[in-house]
JSON list of C-alpha atoms in Angstrom, two decimals:
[
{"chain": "A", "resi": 1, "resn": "UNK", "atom": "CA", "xyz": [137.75, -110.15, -93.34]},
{"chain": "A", "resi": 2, "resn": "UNK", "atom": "CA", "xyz": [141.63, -110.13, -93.38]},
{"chain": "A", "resi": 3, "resn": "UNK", "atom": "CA", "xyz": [143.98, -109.82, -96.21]},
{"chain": "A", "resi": 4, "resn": "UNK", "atom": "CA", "xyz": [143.75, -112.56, -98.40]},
{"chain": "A", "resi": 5, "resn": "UNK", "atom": "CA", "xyz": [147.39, -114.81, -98.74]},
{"chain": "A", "resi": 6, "resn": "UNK", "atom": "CA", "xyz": [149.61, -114.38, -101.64]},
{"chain": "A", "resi": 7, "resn": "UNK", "atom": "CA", "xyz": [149.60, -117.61, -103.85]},
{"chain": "A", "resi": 8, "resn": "UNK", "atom": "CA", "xyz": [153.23, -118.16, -105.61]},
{"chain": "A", "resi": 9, "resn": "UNK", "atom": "CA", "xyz": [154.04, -120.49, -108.52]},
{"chain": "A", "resi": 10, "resn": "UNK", "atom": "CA", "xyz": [157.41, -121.89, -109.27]},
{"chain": "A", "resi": 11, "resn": "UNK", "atom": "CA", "xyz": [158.31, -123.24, -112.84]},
{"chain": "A", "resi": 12, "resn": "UNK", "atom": "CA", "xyz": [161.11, -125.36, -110.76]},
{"chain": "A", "resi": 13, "resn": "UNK", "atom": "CA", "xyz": [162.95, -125.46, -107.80]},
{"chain": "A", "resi": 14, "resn": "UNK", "atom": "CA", "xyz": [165.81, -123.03, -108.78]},
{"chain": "A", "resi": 15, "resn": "UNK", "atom": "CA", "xyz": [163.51, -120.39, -109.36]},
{"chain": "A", "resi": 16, "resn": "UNK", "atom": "CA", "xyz": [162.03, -120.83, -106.07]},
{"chain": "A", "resi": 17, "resn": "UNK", "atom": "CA", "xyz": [165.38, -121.50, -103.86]},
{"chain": "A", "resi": 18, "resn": "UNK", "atom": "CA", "xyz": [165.84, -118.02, -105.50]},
{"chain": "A", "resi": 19, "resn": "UNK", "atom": "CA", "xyz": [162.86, -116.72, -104.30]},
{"chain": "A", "resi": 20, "resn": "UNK", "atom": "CA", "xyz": [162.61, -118.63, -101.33]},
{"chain": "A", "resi": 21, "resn": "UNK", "atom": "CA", "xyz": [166.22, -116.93, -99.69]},
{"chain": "A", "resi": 22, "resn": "UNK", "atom": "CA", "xyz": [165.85, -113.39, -99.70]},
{"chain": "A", "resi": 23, "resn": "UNK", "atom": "CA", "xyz": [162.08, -114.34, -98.19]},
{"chain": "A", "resi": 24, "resn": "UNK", "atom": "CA", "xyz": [163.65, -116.40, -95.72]},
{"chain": "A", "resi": 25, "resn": "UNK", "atom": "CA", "xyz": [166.12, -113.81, -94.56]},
{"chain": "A", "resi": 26, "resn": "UNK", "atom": "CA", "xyz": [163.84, -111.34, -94.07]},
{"chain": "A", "resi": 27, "resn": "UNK", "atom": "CA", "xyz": [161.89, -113.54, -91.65]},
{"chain": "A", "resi": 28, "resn": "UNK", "atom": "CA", "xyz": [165.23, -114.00, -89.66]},
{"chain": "A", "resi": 29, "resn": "UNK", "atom": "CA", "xyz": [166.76, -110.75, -89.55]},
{"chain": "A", "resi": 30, "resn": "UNK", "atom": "CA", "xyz": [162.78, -109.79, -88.08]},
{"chain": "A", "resi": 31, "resn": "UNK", "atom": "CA", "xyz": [162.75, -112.49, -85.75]},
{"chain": "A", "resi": 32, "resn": "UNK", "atom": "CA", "xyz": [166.56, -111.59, -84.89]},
{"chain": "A", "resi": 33, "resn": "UNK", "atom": "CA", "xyz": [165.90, -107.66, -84.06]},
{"chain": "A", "resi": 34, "resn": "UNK", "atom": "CA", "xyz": [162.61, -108.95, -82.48]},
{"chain": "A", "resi": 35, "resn": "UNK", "atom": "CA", "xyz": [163.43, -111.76, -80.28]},
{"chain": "A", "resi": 36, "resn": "UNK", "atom": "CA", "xyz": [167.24, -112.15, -80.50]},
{"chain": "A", "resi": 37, "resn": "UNK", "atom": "CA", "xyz": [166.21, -115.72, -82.16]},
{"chain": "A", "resi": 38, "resn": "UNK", "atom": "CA", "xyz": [164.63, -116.78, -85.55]},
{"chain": "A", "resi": 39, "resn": "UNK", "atom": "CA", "xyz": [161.85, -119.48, -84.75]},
{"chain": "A", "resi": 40, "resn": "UNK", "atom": "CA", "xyz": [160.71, -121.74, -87.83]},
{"chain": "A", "resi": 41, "resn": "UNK", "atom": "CA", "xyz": [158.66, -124.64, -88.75]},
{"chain": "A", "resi": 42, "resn": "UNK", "atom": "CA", "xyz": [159.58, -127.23, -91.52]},
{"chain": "A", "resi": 43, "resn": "UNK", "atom": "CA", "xyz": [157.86, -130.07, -92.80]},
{"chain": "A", "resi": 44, "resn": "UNK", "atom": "CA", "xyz": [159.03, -133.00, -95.14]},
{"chain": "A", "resi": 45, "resn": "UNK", "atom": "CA", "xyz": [158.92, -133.80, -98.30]},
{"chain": "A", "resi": 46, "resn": "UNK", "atom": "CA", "xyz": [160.86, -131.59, -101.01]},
{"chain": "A", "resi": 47, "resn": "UNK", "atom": "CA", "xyz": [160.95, -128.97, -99.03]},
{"chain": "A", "resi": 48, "resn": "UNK", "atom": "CA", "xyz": [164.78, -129.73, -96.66]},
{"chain": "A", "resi": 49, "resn": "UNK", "atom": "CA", "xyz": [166.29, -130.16, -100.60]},
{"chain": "A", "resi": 50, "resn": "UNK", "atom": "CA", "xyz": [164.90, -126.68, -101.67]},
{"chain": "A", "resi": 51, "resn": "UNK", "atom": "CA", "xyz": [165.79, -124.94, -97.77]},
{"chain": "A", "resi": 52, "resn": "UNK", "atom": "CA", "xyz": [169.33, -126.70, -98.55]},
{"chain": "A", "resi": 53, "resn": "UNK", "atom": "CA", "xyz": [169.54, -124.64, -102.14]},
{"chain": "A", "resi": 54, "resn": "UNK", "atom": "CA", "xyz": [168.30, -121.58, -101.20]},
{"chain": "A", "resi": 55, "resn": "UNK", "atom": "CA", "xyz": [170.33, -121.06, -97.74]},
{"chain": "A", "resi": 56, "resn": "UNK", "atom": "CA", "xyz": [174.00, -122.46, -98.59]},
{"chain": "A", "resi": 57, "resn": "UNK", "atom": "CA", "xyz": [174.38, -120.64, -101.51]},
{"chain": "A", "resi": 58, "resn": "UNK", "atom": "CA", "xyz": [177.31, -118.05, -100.77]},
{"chain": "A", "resi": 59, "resn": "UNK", "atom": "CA", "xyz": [176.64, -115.28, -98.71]},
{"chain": "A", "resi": 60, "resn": "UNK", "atom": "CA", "xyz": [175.77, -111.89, -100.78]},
{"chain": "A", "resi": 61, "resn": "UNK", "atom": "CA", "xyz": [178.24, -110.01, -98.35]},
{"chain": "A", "resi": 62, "resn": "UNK", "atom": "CA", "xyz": [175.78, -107.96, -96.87]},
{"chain": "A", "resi": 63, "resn": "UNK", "atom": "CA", "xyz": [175.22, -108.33, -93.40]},
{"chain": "A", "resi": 64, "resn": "UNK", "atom": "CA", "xyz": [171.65, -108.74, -93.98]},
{"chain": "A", "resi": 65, "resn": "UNK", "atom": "CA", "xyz": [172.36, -111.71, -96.31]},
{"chain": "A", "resi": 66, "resn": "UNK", "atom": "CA", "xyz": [174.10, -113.90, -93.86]},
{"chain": "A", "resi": 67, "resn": "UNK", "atom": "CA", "xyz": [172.30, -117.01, -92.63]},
{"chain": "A", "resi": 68, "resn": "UNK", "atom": "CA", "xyz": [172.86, -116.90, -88.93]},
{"chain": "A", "resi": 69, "resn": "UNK", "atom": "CA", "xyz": [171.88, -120.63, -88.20]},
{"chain": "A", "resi": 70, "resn": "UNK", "atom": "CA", "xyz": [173.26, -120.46, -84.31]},
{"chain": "A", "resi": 71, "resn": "UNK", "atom": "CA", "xyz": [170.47, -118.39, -83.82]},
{"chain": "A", "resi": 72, "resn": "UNK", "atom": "CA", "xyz": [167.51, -120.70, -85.62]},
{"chain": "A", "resi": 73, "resn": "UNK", "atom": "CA", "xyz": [165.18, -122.99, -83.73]},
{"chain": "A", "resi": 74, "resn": "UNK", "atom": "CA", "xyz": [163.94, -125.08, -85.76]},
{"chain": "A", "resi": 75, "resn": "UNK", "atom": "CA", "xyz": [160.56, -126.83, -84.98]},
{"chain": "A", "resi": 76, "resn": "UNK", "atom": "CA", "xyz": [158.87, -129.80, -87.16]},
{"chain": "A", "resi": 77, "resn": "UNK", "atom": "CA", "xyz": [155.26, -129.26, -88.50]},
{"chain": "A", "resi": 78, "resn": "UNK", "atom": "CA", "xyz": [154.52, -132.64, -89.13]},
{"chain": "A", "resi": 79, "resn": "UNK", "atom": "CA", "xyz": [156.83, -135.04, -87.52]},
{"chain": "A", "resi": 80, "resn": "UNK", "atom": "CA", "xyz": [155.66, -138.57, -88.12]},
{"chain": "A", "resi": 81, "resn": "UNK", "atom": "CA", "xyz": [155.84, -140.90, -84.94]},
{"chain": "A", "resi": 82, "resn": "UNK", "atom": "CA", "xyz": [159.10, -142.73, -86.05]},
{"chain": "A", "resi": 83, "resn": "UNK", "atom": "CA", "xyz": [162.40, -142.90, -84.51]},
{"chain": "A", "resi": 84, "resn": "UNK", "atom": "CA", "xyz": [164.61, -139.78, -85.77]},
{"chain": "A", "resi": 85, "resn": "UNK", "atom": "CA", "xyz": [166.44, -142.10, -87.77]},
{"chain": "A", "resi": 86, "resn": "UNK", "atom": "CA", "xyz": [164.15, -143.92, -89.08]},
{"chain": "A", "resi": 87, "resn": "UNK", "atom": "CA", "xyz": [163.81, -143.69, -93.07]},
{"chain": "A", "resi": 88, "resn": "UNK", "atom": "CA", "xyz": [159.95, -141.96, -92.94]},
{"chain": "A", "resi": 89, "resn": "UNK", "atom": "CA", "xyz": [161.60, -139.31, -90.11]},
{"chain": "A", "resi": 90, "resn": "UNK", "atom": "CA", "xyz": [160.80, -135.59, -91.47]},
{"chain": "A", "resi": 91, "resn": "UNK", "atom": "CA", "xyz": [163.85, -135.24, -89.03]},
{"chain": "A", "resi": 92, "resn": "UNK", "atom": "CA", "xyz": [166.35, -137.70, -90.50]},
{"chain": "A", "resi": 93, "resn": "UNK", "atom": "CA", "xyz": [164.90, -136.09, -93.88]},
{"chain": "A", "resi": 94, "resn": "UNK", "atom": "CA", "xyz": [166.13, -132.04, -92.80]},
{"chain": "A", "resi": 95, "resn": "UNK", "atom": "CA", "xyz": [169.58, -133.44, -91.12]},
{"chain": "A", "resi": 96, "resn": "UNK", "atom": "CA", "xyz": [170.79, -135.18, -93.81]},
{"chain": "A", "resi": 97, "resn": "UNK", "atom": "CA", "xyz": [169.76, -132.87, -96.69]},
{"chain": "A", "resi": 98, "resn": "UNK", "atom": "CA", "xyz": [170.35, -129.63, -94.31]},
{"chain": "A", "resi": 99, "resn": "UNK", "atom": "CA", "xyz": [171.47, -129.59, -91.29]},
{"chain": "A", "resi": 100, "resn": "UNK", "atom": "CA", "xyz": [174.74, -131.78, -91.93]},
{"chain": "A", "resi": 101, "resn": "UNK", "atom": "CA", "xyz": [175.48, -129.86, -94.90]},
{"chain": "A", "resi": 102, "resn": "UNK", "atom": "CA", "xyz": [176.26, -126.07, -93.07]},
{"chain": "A", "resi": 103, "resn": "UNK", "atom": "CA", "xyz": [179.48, -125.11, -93.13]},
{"chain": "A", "resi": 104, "resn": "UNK", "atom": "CA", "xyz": [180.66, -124.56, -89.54]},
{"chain": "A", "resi": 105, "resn": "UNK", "atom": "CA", "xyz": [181.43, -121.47, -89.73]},
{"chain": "A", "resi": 106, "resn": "UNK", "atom": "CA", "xyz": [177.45, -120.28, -90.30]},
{"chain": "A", "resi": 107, "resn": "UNK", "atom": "CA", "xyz": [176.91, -122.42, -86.89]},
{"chain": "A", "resi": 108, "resn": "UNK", "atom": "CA", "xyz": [174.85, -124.95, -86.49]},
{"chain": "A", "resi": 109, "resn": "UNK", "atom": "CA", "xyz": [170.16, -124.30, -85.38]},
{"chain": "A", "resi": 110, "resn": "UNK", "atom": "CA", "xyz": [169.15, -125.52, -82.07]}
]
C-alpha cells in the first residue's frame, strides 16, 4: 500500500495563504525545471480568494519565490456547464478574484 496523504488544518485563511505559497512554489519551480511549464488544476469555491492571498503577496526576492504566471496553465477541476460569465462559472469565479488581479509585470497563465 502507498504512502498515506498528509491531512492539514487551517485555523483561517491567512494561516493557510501562508502555508499554501511556499507549497505552491515548489510545485512550479518542479514543474518549471521539469517541463519548462507549471500545469495546475483549480476548483471553485473559496479556494481563487485564498490562491489570490497567497500568490500576490510581494515577491520574497529570491528567485525561487517569484510567481512566474506566463508560464502556468491553468486547468478547471470542476467547471460547471455555464457560460464563463455566468455567475455559478468556477471560471468567472478565478478571473475575477485572480486572474484580473496580477500585476502585469508577473505575466498573465494561459
Amino acid at each position: 500500500m502507498g504512502k498515506q496523504p498528509n491531512l492539514y488544518a487551517f485555523s483561517d485563511i491567512a494561516s493557510l495563504a501562508k502555508t499554501l505559497r511556499p507549497y505552491i512554489l515548489q510545485c512550479q519551480n518542479a514543474g518549471l525545471e521539469r517541463h519548462g511549464l507549471f500545469k495546475v488544476a483549480v476548483s471553485g469555491g473559496s479556494l481563487p480568494s485564498v490562491l489570490a492571498k497567497a500568490l500576490l503577496d510581494p515577491e520574497q526576492g529570491r528567485p525561487e519565490d517569484a510567481v512566474q504566471f506566463a508560464k502556468w496553465e491553468i486547468f478547471f477541476a470542476d467547471e460547471r456547464a455555464v457560460p464563463l460569465d455566468h455567475d455559478d462559472s468556477n471560471y468567472k469565479l478565478l478571473r475575477e478574484e485572480l486572474l484580473d488581479k496580477i500585476p502585469k509585470t508577473l505575466g498573465q497563465p494561459k
